[in-house]
Amino acid sequence: MMVSSYPAPAARAFKLPRQKAPAGKVRESMWTCPKCGRQLKKEGQNHYCVKVQSVDAYIAIQPESVQPILQRIRETIRAAAPEAVEKIAYQMPTYWQGKNLVHFAAHQKHIGLYPGDEAIPVFAERLKGYATSKGAIRLPLDRPIDYGLIADIVKWRVEYVTKGEKAK
């Protein structure tokens, strides 16, 4: 019988699952939204109290300081894609023309622009300096918004969606 010269593995430390508060009791560390009564982990945590039904309603529930930016993004997208249908999808303003062209959303420190993952490499040079991930662009609120870039991305998306991969 062969004996290993390696030491026995140390006992693993397993994390216990988080305990739920008993029925009818609120965990002390939870914060309750005064508008909708929803319990959240952090005080002032960003969430949607209601499901919005229109882009106007979406913009109206955002902080006043962000509303003009969102309205201008909306106008930019509508000008770049005049045939697109404006709707709410995934609780975000969405522009659809046979397929989703682009979504946008307000966040605490940035505006998220979601043109799909195909657009990111095409505009990589112009997106330097912006945080990006697969299909997402973060436009920081502490810098001027490049509405020309948004228009160009949307125009590219219209061409990409209507003509397929030839738009590359």
CSV table of C-alpha atoms in Angstrom, one decimal:
chain,number,residue,atom,x,y,z
A,1,MET,CA,0.0,0.0,0.0
A,2,MET,CA,1.4,3.4,-1.0
A,3,VAL,CA,1.3,6.2,1.5
A,4,SER,CA,1.2,9.8,0.3
A,5,SER,CA,3.9,12.1,1.5
A,6,TYR,CA,1.6,15.1,1.0
A,7,PRO,CA,-0.1,16.5,4.1
A,8,ALA,CA,-3.8,15.9,4.6
A,9,PRO,CA,-5.9,18.7,3.2
A,10,ALA,CA,-7.0,21.2,5.8
A,11,ALA,CA,-10.6,21.3,6.8
A,12,ARG,CA,-12.4,23.5,4.4
A,13,ALA,CA,-14.2,26.5,5.8
A,14,PHE,CA,-17.6,26.6,4.3
A,15,LYS,CA,-19.7,29.7,4.4
A,16,LEU,CA,-23.1,29.2,6.0
A,17,PRO,CA,-26.0,30.4,3.9
A,18,ARG,CA,-27.4,33.7,4.9
A,19,GLN,CA,-30.2,33.3,7.4
A,20,LYS,CA,-33.6,34.7,6.4
A,21,ALA,CA,-35.6,36.8,8.9
A,22,PRO,CA,-38.5,34.9,10.4
A,23,ALA,CA,-41.9,35.6,8.8
A,24,GLY,CA,-43.2,39.0,9.7
A,25,LYS,CA,-39.9,40.3,11.0
A,26,VAL,CA,-37.7,42.7,9.1
A,27,ARG,CA,-34.0,42.3,9.3
A,28,GLU,CA,-32.5,45.3,11.1
A,29,SER,CA,-29.9,45.9,8.3
A,30,MET,CA,-32.6,46.2,5.6
A,31,TRP,CA,-33.9,49.6,4.4
A,32,THR,CA,-37.5,50.1,3.4
A,33,CYS,CA,-38.3,52.3,0.4
A,34,PRO,CA,-40.7,55.0,1.5
A,35,LYS,CA,-42.4,55.1,-1.9
A,36,CYS,CA,-43.1,51.4,-2.6
A,37,GLY,CA,-42.3,49.6,0.8
A,38,ARG,CA,-39.8,47.3,-0.8
A,39,GLN,CA,-37.0,46.1,1.5
A,40,LEU,CA,-33.5,46.5,0.2
A,41,LYS,CA,-30.0,45.9,1.5
A,42,LYS,CA,-28.7,49.4,1.3
A,43,GLU,CA,-30.2,52.7,2.3
A,44,GLY,CA,-31.2,54.7,-0.8
A,45,GLN,CA,-30.5,51.7,-3.0
A,46,ASN,CA,-31.4,52.4,-6.6
A,47,HIS,CA,-34.5,50.4,-7.7
A,48,TYR,CA,-37.7,50.8,-9.6
A,49,CYS,CA,-40.7,51.3,-7.4
A,50,VAL,CA,-43.1,50.8,-10.3
A,51,LYS,CA,-43.0,49.3,-13.8
A,52,VAL,CA,-42.9,52.1,-16.3
A,53,GLN,CA,-45.1,51.9,-19.3
A,54,SER,CA,-43.5,54.7,-21.5
A,55,VAL,CA,-40.3,56.5,-22.1
A,56,ASP,CA,-41.9,59.7,-20.9
A,57,ALA,CA,-42.7,57.9,-17.6
A,58,TYR,CA,-39.2,56.5,-17.4
A,59,ILE,CA,-37.6,59.9,-17.8
A,60,ALA,CA,-40.0,61.5,-15.3
A,61,ILE,CA,-39.0,59.1,-12.4
A,62,GLN,CA,-35.3,59.9,-12.8
A,63,PRO,CA,-33.5,62.6,-10.8
A,64,GLU,CA,-34.3,66.1,-12.2
A,65,SER,CA,-30.6,66.7,-13.0
A,66,VAL,CA,-30.5,63.7,-15.3
A,67,GLN,CA,-33.8,64.2,-17.1
A,68,PRO,CA,-32.6,66.8,-19.7
A,69,ILE,CA,-29.7,64.4,-20.6
A,70,LEU,CA,-32.1,61.5,-21.0
A,71,GLN,CA,-34.4,63.6,-23.1
A,72,ARG,CA,-31.5,64.7,-25.4
A,73,ILE,CA,-30.4,61.1,-25.7
A,74,ARG,CA,-33.9,60.2,-26.7
A,75,GLU,CA,-34.1,63.0,-29.3
A,76,THR,CA,-30.7,61.9,-30.7
A,77,ILE,CA,-31.8,58.3,-31.1
A,78,ARG,CA,-35.1,59.3,-32.7
A,79,ALA,CA,-33.3,61.5,-35.2
A,80,ALA,CA,-30.8,58.8,-36.0
A,81,ALA,CA,-33.5,56.1,-36.3
A,82,PRO,CA,-36.7,57.9,-37.3
A,83,GLU,CA,-38.5,54.6,-38.3
A,84,ALA,CA,-37.7,52.9,-34.9
A,85,VAL,CA,-40.5,52.1,-32.5
A,86,GLU,CA,-40.0,53.5,-29.1
A,87,LYS,CA,-40.9,51.2,-26.2
A,88,ILE,CA,-39.9,50.0,-22.8
A,89,ALA,CA,-38.1,46.6,-22.6
A,90,TYR,CA,-36.1,45.3,-19.6
A,91,GLN,CA,-37.4,48.4,-17.8
A,92,MET,CA,-35.4,50.7,-20.1
A,93,PRO,CA,-36.2,52.9,-23.0
A,94,THR,CA,-35.7,50.8,-26.1
A,95,TYR,CA,-35.7,51.5,-29.9
A,96,TRP,CA,-36.9,48.7,-32.1
A,97,GLN,CA,-36.7,48.3,-35.8
A,98,GLY,CA,-37.2,44.6,-36.7
A,99,LYS,CA,-34.8,44.0,-33.7
A,100,ASN,CA,-33.7,46.0,-30.7
A,101,LEU,CA,-31.5,48.8,-31.9
A,102,VAL,CA,-30.5,50.3,-28.6
A,103,HIS,CA,-31.5,50.7,-25.0
A,104,PHE,CA,-30.4,53.3,-22.5
A,105,ALA,CA,-30.8,53.6,-18.8
A,106,ALA,CA,-29.9,56.1,-16.0
A,107,HIS,CA,-27.7,54.9,-13.3
A,108,GLN,CA,-26.3,56.7,-10.3
A,109,LYS,CA,-23.0,57.9,-11.9
A,110,HIS,CA,-23.5,57.1,-15.6
A,111,ILE,CA,-25.9,56.6,-18.4
A,112,GLY,CA,-25.8,53.0,-19.8
A,113,LEU,CA,-26.1,52.8,-23.6
A,114,TYR,CA,-26.8,49.2,-24.8
A,115,PRO,CA,-26.3,48.9,-28.6
A,116,GLY,CA,-25.5,45.2,-28.6
A,117,ASP,CA,-22.2,43.5,-28.6
A,118,GLU,CA,-21.5,43.9,-32.3
A,119,ALA,CA,-21.2,47.7,-32.0
A,120,ILE,CA,-18.5,47.8,-29.4
A,121,PRO,CA,-15.6,46.6,-31.6
A,122,VAL,CA,-16.7,48.7,-34.5
A,123,PHE,CA,-16.5,51.9,-32.4
A,124,ALA,CA,-13.6,50.8,-30.2
A,125,GLU,CA,-11.4,53.7,-31.2
A,126,ARG,CA,-14.1,56.3,-30.3
A,127,LEU,CA,-15.0,54.4,-27.2
A,128,LYS,CA,-11.5,54.7,-25.7
A,129,GLY,CA,-11.9,56.5,-22.3
A,130,TYR,CA,-15.3,54.9,-21.7
A,131,ALA,CA,-16.0,51.8,-19.7
A,132,THR,CA,-17.4,49.1,-22.0
A,133,SER,CA,-18.4,45.5,-21.7
A,134,LYS,CA,-20.2,43.1,-23.9
A,135,GLY,CA,-22.9,45.2,-25.5
A,136,ALA,CA,-22.7,48.1,-22.9
A,137,ILE,CA,-21.2,51.5,-22.9
A,138,ARG,CA,-21.0,53.7,-19.7
A,139,LEU,CA,-21.3,57.4,-20.3
A,140,PRO,CA,-20.2,59.1,-17.1
A,141,LEU,CA,-22.4,61.8,-15.8
A,142,ASP,CA,-19.4,63.9,-14.7
A,143,ARG,CA,-18.3,64.3,-18.3
A,144,PRO,CA,-20.1,65.9,-21.3
A,145,ILE,CA,-22.2,63.3,-23.2
A,146,ASP,CA,-21.0,62.7,-26.8
A,147,TYR,CA,-24.4,62.9,-28.6
A,148,GLY,CA,-22.6,62.6,-31.9
A,149,LEU,CA,-21.2,59.3,-30.9
A,150,ILE,CA,-24.6,58.1,-29.8
A,151,ALA,CA,-26.1,59.1,-33.2
A,152,ASP,CA,-23.4,57.4,-35.1
A,153,ILE,CA,-23.8,54.2,-33.1
A,154,VAL,CA,-27.6,54.2,-33.6
A,155,LYS,CA,-27.2,54.9,-37.4
A,156,TRP,CA,-24.7,52.0,-37.6
A,157,ARG,CA,-27.2,49.8,-35.7
A,158,VAL,CA,-30.0,50.7,-38.1
A,159,GLU,CA,-27.8,49.7,-41.0
A,160,TYR,CA,-26.6,46.6,-39.3
A,161,VAL,CA,-30.1,45.4,-38.4
A,162,THR,CA,-31.7,46.2,-41.8
A,163,LYS,CA,-28.8,45.0,-44.0
A,164,GLY,CA,-27.3,42.3,-41.7
A,165,GLU,CA,-23.6,41.8,-41.2
A,166,LYS,CA,-22.8,43.8,-44.3
A,167,ALA,CA,-22.9,47.0,-42.1
A,168,LYS,CA,-19.5,46.1,-40.7
